[in-house]
Each structure stands twice: as structure tokens, then as C-alpha cells.
N, CA and C atoms as an extended XYZ file, in Angstrom:
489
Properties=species:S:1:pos:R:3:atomname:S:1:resname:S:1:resid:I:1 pbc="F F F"
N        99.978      158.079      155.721 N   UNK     1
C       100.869      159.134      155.250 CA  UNK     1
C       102.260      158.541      155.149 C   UNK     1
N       103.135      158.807      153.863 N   UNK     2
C       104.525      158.483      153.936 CA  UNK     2
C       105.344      159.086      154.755 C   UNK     2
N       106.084      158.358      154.840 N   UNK     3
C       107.643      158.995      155.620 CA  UNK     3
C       107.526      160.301      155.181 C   UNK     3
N       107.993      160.432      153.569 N   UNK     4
C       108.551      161.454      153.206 CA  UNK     4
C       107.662      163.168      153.319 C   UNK     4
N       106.542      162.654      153.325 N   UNK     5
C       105.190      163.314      153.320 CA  UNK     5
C       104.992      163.781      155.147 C   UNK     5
N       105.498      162.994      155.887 N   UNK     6
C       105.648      163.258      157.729 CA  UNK     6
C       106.928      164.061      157.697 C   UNK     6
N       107.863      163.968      157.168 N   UNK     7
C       109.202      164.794      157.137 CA  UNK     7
C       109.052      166.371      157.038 C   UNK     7
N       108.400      166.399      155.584 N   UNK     8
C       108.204      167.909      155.023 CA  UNK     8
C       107.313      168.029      156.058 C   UNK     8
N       105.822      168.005      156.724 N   UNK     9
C       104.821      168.429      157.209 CA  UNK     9
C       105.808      168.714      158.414 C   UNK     9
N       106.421      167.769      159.293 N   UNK    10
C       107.410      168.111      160.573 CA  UNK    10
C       108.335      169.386      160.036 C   UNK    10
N       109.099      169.558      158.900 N   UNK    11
C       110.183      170.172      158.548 CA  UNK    11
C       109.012      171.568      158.855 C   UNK    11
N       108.184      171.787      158.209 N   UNK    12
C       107.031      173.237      158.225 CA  UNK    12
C       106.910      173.412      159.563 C   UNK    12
N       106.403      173.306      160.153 N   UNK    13
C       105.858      173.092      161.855 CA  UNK    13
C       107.211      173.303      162.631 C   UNK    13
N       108.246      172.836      162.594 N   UNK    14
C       109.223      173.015      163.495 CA  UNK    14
C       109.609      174.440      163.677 C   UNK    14
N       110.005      174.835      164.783 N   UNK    15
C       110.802      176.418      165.051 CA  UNK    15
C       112.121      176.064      164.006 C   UNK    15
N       112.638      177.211      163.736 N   UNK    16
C       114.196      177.681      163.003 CA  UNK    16
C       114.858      178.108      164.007 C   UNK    16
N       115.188      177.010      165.016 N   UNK    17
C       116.658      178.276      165.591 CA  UNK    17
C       117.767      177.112      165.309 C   UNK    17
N       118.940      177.551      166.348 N   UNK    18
C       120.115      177.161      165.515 CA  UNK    18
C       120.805      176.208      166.893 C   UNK    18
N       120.131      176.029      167.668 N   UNK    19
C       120.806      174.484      168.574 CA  UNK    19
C       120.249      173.227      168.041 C   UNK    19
N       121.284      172.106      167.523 N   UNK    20
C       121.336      170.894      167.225 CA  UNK    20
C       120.827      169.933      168.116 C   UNK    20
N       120.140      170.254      169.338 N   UNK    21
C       120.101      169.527      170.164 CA  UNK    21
C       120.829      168.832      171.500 C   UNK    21
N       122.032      169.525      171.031 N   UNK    22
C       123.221      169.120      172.353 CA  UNK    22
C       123.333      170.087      172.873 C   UNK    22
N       122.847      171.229      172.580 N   UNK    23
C       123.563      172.760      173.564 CA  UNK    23
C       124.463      173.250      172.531 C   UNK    23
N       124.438      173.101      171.447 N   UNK    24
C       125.521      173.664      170.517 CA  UNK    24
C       124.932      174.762      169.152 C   UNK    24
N       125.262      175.027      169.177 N   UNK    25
C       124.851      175.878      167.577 CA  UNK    25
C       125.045      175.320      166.196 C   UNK    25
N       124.760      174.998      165.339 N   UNK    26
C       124.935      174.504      164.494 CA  UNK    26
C       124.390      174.615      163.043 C   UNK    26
N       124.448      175.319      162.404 N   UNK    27
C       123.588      175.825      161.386 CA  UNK    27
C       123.354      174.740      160.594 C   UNK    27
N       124.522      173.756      159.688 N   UNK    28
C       124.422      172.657      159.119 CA  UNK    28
C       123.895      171.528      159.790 C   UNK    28
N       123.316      171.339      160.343 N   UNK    29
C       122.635      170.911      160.884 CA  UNK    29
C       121.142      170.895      160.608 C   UNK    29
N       120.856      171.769      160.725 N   UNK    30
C       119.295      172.427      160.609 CA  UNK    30
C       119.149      173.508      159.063 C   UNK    30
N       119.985      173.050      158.300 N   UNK    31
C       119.802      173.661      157.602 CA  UNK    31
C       118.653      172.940      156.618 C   UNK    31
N       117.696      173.701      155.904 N   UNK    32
C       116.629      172.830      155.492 CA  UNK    32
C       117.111      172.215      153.842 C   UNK    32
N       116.543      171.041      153.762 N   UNK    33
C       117.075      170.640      152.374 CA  UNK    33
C       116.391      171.109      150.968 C   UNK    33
N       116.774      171.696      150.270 N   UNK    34
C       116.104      172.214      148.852 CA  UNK    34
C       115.104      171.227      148.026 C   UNK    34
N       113.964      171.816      147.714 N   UNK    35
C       113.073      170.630      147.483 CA  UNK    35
C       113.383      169.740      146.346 C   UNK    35
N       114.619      170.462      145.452 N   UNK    36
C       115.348      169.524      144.273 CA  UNK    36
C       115.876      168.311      144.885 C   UNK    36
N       116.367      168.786      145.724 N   UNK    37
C       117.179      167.497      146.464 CA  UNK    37
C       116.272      166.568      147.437 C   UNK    37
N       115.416      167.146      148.361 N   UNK    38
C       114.005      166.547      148.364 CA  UNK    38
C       113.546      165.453      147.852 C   UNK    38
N       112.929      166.134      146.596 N   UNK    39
C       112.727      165.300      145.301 CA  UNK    39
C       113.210      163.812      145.152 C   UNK    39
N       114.974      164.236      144.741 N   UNK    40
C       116.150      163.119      145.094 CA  UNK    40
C       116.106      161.949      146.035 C   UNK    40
N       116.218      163.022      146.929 N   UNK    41
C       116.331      161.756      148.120 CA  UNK    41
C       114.936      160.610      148.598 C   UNK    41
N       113.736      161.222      148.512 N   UNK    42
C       112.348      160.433      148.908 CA  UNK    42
C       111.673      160.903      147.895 C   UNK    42
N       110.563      159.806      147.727 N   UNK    43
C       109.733      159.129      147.278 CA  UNK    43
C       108.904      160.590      147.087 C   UNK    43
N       107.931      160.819      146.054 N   UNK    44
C       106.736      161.507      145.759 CA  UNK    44
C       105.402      161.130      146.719 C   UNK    44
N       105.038      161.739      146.969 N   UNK    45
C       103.988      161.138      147.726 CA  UNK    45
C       102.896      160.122      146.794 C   UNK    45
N       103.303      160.413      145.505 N   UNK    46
C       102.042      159.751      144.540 CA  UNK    46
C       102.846      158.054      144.797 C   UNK    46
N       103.782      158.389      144.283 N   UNK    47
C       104.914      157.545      144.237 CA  UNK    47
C       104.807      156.331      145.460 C   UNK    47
N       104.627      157.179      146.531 N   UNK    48
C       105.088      156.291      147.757 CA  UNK    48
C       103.385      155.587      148.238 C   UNK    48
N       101.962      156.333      147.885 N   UNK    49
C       101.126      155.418      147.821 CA  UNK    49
C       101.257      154.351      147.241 C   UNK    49
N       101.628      154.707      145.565 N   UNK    50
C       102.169      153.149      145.171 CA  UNK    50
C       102.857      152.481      145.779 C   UNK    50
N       104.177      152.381      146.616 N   UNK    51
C       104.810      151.554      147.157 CA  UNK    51
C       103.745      150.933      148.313 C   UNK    51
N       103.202      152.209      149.087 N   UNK    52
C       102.253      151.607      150.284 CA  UNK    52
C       101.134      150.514      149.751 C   UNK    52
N       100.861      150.962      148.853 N   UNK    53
C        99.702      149.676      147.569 CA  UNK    53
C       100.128      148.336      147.625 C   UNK    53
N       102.096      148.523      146.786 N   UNK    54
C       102.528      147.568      146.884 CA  UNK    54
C       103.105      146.543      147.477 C   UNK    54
N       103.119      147.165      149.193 N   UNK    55
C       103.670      146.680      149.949 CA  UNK    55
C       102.750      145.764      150.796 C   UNK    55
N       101.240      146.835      150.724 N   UNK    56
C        99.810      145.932      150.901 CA  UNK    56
C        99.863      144.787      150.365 C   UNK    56
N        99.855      145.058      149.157 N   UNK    57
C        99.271      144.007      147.582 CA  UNK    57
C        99.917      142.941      148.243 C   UNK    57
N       101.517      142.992      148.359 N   UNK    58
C       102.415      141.989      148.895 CA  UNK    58
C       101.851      140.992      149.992 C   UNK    58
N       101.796      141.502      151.023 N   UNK    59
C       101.306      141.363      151.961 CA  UNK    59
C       100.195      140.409      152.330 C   UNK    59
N        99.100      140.813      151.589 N   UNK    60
C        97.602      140.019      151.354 CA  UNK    60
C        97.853      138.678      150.167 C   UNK    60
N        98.653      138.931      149.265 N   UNK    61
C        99.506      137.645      148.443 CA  UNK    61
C       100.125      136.952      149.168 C   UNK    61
N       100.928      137.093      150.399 N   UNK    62
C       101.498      136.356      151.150 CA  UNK    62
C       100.665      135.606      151.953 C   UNK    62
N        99.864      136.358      152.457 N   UNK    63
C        98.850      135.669      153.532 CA  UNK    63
C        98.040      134.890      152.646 C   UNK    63
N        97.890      134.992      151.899 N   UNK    64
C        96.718      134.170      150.784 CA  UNK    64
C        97.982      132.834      150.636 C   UNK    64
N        98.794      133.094      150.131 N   UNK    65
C       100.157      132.000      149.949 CA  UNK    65
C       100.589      131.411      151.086 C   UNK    65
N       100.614      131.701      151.984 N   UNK    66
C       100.612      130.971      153.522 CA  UNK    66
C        99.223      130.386      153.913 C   UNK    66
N        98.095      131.197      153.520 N   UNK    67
C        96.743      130.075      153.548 CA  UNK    67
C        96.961      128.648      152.838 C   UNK    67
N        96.552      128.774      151.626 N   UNK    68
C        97.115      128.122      150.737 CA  UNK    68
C        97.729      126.510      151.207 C   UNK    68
N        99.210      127.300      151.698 N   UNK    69
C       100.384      126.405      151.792 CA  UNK    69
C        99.842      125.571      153.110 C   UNK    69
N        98.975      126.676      153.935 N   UNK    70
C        98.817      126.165      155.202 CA  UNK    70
C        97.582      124.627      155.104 C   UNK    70
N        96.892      125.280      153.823 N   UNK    71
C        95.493      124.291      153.803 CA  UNK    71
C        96.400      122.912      153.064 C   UNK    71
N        97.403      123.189      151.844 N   UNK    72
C        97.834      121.786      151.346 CA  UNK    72
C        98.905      121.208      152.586 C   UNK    72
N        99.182      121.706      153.625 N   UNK    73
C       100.038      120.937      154.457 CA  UNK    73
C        98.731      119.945      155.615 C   UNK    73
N        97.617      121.065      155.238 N   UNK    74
C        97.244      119.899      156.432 CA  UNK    74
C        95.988      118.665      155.741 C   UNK    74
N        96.279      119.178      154.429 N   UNK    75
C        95.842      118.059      153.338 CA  UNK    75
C        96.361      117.010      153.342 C   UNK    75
N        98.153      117.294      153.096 N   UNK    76
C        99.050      116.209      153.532 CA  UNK    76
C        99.108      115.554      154.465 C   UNK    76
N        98.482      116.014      155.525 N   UNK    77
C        98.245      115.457      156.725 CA  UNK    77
C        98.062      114.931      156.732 C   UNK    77
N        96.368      115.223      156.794 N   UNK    78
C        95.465      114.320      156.370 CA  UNK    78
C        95.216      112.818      155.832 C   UNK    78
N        95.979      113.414      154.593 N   UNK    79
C        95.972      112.435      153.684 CA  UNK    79
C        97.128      111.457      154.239 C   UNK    79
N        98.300      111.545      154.864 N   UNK    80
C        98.663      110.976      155.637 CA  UNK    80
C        98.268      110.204      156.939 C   UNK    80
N        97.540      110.344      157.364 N   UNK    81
C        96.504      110.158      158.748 CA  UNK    81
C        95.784      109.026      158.138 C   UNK    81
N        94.929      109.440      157.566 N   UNK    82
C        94.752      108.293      156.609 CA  UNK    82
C        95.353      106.907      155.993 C   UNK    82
N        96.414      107.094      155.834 N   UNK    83
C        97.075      106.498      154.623 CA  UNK    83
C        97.413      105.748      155.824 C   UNK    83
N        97.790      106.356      157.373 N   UNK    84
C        97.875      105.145      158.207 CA  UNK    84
C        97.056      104.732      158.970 C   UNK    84
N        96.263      105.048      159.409 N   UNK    85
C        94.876      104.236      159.626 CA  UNK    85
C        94.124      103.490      158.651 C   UNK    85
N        94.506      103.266      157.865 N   UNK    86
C        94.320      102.525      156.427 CA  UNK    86
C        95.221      101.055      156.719 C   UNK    86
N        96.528      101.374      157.028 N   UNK    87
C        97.857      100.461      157.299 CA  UNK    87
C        97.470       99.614      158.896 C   UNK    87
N        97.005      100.739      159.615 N   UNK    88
C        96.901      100.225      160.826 CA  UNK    88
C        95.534       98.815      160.502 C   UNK    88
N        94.652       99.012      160.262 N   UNK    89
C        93.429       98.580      159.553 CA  UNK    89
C        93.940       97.067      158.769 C   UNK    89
N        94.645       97.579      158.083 N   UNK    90
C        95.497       96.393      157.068 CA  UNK    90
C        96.203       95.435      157.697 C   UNK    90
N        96.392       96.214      158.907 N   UNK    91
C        97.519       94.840      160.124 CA  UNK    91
C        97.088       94.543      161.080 C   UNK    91
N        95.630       95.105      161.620 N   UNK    92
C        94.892       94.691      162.675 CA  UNK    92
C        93.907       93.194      161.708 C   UNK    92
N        93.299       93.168      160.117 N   UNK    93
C        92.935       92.234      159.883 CA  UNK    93
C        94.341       90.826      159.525 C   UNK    93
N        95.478       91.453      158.887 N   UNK    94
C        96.312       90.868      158.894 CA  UNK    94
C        96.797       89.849      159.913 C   UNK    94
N        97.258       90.177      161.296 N   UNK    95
C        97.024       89.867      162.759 CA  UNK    95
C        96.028       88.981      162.916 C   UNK    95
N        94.887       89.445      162.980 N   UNK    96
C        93.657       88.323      162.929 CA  UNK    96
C        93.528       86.759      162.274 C   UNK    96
N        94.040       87.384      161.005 N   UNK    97
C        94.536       86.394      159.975 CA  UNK    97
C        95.331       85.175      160.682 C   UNK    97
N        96.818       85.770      160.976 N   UNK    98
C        97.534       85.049      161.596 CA  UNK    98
C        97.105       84.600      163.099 C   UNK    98
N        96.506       85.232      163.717 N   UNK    99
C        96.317       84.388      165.008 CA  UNK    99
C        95.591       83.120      164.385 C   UNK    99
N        94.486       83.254      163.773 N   UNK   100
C        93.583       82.058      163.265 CA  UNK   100
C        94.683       80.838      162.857 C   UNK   100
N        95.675       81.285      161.886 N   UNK   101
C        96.359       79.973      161.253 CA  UNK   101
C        97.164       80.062      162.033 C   UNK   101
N        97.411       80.387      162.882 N   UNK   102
C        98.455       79.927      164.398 CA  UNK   102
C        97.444       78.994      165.326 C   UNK   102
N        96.568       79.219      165.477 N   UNK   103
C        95.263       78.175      166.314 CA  UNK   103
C        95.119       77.298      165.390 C   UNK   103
N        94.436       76.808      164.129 N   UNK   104
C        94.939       76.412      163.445 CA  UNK   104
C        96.027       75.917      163.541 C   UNK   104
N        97.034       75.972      162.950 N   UNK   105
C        98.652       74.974      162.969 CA  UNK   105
C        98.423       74.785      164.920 C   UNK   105
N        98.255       75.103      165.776 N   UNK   106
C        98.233       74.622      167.007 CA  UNK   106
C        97.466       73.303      167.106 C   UNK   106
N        95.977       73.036      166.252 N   UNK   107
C        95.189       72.273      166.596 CA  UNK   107
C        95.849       71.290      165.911 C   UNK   107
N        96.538       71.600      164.840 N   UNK   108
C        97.439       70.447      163.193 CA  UNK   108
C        98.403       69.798      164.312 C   UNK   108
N        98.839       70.537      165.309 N   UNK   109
C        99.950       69.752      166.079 CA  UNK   109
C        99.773       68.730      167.081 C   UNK   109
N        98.839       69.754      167.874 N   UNK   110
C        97.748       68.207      168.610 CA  UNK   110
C        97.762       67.220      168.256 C   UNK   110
N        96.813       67.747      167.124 N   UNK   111
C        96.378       66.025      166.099 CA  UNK   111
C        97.422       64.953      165.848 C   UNK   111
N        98.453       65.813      165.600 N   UNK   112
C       100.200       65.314      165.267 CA  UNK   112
C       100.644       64.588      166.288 C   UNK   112
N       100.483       64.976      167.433 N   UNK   113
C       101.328       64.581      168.804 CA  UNK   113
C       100.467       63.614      169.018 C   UNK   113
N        99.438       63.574      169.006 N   UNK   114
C        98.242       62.049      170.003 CA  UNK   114
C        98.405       61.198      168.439 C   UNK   114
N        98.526       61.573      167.020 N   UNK   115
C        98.986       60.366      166.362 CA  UNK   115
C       100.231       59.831      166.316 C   UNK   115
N       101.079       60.746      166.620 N   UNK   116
C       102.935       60.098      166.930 CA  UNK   116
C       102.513       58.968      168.505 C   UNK   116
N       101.959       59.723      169.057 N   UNK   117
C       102.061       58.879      170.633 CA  UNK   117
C       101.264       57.857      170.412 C   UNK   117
N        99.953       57.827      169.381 N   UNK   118
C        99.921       56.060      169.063 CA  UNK   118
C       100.813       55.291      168.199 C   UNK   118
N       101.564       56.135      167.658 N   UNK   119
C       102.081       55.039      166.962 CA  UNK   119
C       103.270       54.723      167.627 C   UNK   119
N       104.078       55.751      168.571 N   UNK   120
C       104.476       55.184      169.613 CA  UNK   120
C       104.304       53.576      170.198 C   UNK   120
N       103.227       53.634      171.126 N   UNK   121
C       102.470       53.035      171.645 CA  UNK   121
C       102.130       51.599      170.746 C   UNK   121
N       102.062       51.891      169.271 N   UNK   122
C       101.862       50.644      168.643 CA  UNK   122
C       103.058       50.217      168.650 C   UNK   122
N       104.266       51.289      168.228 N   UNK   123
C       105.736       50.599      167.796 CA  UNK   123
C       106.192       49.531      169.149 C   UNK   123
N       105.795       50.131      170.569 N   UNK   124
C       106.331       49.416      171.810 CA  UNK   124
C       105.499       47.878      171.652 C   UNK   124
N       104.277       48.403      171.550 N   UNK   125
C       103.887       46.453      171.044 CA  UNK   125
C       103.998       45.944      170.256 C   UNK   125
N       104.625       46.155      168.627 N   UNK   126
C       104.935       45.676      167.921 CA  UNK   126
C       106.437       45.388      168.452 C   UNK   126
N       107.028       45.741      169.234 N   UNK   127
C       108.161       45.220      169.436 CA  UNK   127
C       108.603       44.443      170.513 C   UNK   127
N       107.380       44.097      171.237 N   UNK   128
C       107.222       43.349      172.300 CA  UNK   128
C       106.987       42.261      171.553 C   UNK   128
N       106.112       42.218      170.624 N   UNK   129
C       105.255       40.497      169.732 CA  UNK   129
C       106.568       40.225      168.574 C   UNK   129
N       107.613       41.391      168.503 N   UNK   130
C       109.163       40.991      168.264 CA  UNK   130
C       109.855       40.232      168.429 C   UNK   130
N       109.851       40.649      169.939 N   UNK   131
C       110.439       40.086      170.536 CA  UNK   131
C       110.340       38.419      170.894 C   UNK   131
N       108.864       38.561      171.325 N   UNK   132
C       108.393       36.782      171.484 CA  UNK   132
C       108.772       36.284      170.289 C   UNK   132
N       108.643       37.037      169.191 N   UNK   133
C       108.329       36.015      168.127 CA  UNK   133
C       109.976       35.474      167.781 C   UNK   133
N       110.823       36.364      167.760 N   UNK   134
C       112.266       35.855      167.932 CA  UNK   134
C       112.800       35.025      168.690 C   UNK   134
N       112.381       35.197      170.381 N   UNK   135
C       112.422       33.739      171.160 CA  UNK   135
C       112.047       32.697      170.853 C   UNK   135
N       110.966       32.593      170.153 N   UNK   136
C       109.974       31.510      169.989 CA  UNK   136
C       111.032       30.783      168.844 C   UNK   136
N       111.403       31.868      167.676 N   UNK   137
C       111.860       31.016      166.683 CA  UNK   137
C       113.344       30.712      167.180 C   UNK   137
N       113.723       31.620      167.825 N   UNK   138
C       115.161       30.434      168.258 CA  UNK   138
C       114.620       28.973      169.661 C   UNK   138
N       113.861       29.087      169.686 N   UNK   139
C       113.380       27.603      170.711 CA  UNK   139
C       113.312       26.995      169.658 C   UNK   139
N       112.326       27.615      168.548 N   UNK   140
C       111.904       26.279      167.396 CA  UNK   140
C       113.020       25.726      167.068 C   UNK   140
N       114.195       26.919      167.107 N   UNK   141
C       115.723       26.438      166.047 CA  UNK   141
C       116.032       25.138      167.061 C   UNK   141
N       116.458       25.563      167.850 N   UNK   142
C       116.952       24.971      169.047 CA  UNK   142
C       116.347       23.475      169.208 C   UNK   142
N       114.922       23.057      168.933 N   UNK   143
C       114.302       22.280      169.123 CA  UNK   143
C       114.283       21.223      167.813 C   UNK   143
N       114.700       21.901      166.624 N   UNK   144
C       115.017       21.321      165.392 CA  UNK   144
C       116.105       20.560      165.579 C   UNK   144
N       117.356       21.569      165.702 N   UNK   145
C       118.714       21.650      165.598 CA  UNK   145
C       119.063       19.904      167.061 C   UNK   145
N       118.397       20.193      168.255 N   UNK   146
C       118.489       18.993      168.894 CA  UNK   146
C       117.677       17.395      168.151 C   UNK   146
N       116.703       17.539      168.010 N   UNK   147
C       116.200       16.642      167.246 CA  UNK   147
C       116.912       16.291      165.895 C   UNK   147
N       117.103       17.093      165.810 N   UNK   148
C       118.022       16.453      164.452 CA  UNK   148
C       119.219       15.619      164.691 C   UNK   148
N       120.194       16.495      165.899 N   UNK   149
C       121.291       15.650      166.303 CA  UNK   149
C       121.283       14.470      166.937 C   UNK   149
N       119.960       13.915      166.795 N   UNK   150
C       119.259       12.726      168.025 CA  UNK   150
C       120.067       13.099      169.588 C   UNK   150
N       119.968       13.884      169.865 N   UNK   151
C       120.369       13.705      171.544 CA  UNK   151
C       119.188       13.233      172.619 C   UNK   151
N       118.409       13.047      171.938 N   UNK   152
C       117.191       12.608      172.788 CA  UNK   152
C       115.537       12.309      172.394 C   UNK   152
N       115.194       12.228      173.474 N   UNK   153
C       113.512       12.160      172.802 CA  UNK   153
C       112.924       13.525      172.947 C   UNK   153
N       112.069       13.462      172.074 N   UNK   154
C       111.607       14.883      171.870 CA  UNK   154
C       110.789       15.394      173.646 C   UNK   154
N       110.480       15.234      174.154 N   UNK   155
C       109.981       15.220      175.564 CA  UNK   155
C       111.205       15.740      176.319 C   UNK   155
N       112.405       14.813      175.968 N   UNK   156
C       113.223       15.368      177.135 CA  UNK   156
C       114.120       16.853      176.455 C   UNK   156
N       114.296       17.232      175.073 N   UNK   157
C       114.610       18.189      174.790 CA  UNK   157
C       113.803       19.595      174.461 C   UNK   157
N       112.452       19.338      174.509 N   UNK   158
C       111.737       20.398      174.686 CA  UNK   158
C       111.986       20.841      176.839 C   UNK   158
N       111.958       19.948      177.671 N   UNK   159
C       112.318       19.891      178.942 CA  UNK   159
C       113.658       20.895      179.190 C   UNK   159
N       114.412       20.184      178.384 N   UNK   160
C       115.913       20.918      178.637 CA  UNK   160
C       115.479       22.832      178.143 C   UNK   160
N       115.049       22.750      177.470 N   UNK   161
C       114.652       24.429      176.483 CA  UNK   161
C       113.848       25.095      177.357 C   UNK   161
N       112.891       24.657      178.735 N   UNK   162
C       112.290       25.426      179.242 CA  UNK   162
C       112.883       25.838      180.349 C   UNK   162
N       114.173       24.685      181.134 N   UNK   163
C       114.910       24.987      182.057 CA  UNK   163
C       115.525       26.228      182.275 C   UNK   163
């Protein structure tokens, strides 16, 4: 039932006397309104089903439009949820990837380090058989260079070179 339709049915039913409710008298007050003006002021009752229709109609459009909105948000979700467990997926094989060519380049370095440390190891004896071989050729010089100047017999200047 409308408002306006509870008003008139209350307005019928009520006593006519003339206290306003405070202890006072008051005729304007309680005076009843003419159904022209009635009319005026509220809705027809035909009238105001339609509004009650339309206020339904509204209503059930909204909730249908909040379904709706509610099902593509958790689509988005979804489809979000996805989109990173997809990513997560993509960087857990990614990861994998890289640990391998990190073990990998680890084993490349090994290999690297025990061939630097022989050749290390060769460079120290190649520079040891350097070394002799540079002594040796300054004795030879040495052993020329006296023989040549005749200072002696070859016996006693190889002698002097080992002193």
C-alpha cells in the first residue's frame, strides 16, 4: 500500500476532535485536506503502484548490475591469478635455467684455475731452465772472452769460473 493510500485510510479512521496533540486546541491543524488538493500533493494510487513497479524494476536491475559487475571483477581476478602463476612458473623455470649455467660457468672456472696453475707451474720451470741457461751462457762468454785474451790455459780458466 502507498503512503498516500495509508494517509487517506488513517485520515477516515481517526476521531475529529480538536487537540493537536500538545494539550492545545487547534482546528488548523486537523483540519482535513480537500481531495483537490489531495490529488496535488500525492501520488494516485494507480500512479504510485507504478512508482512501487519502478522502484522494484530498479532495484532487481541493480542487483542484476552488481551481479554482473560482481562476476567480471572476479573474472579479473582470476584472470589475474593466473596471469601470475603463469609469471611465477616463467621464473621458477627461468631460475632453474640460471642455476644450471651458474654450475656450469662454476665448472668453466675450475677447469680455468687447475689450467692457469699449470701453466703457472710450467712458467716457474721454464724460468728456472732460464735461468741456468743464462748462467751457463755467461760462463761460456766468460770462458771465450778469457781464452781469447790468452790469460791462460784452458784448464786453469775454466778452474778460475768455478771458484
Amino acid at each position: 500500500m502507498s503512503f498516500a493510500a495509508c494517509t487517506s485510510a488513517f485520515e477516515a479512521l481517526a476521531p475529529q476532535h480538536n487537540d493537536n496533540g500538545f494539550g492545545m486546541n487547534n482546528e488548523a491543524v486537523h483540519q482535513p485536506i480537500p481531495a483537490e488538493d489531495r490529488a496535488a500533493t500525492t501520488a494516485s494510487p494507480a500512479t504510485d503502484a507504478g512508482a512501487d513497479y519502478d522502484i522494484g524494476e530498479r532495484r532487481l536491475r541493480r542487483k542484476i548490475s552488481n551481479r554482473e559487475s560482481a562476476r567480471r571483477s572476479r573474472a579479473r581476478k582470476q584472470s589475474h591469478l593466473d596471469d601470475v602463476r603463469a609469471l611465477a612458473a616463467r621464473l621458477r623455470g627461468d631460475r632453474a635455467e640460471l642455476a644450471e649455467r651458474a654450475r656450469a660457468a662454476r665448472g668453466q672456472v675450475a677447469l680455468v684455475q687447475l689450467a692457469n696453475a699449470e701453466l703457472r707451474a710450467e712458467a716457474d720451470v721454464l724460468k728456472c731452465r732460464l735461468e741456468m741457461a743464462t748462467r751457463r751462457a755467461l760462463a761460456l762468454n766468460q770462458l771465450y772472452n778469457a781464452a781469447a785474451a790468452g790469460l791462460g790455459t784452458f784448464d786453469q780458466t775454466i778452474f778460475s769460473l768455478m771458484v
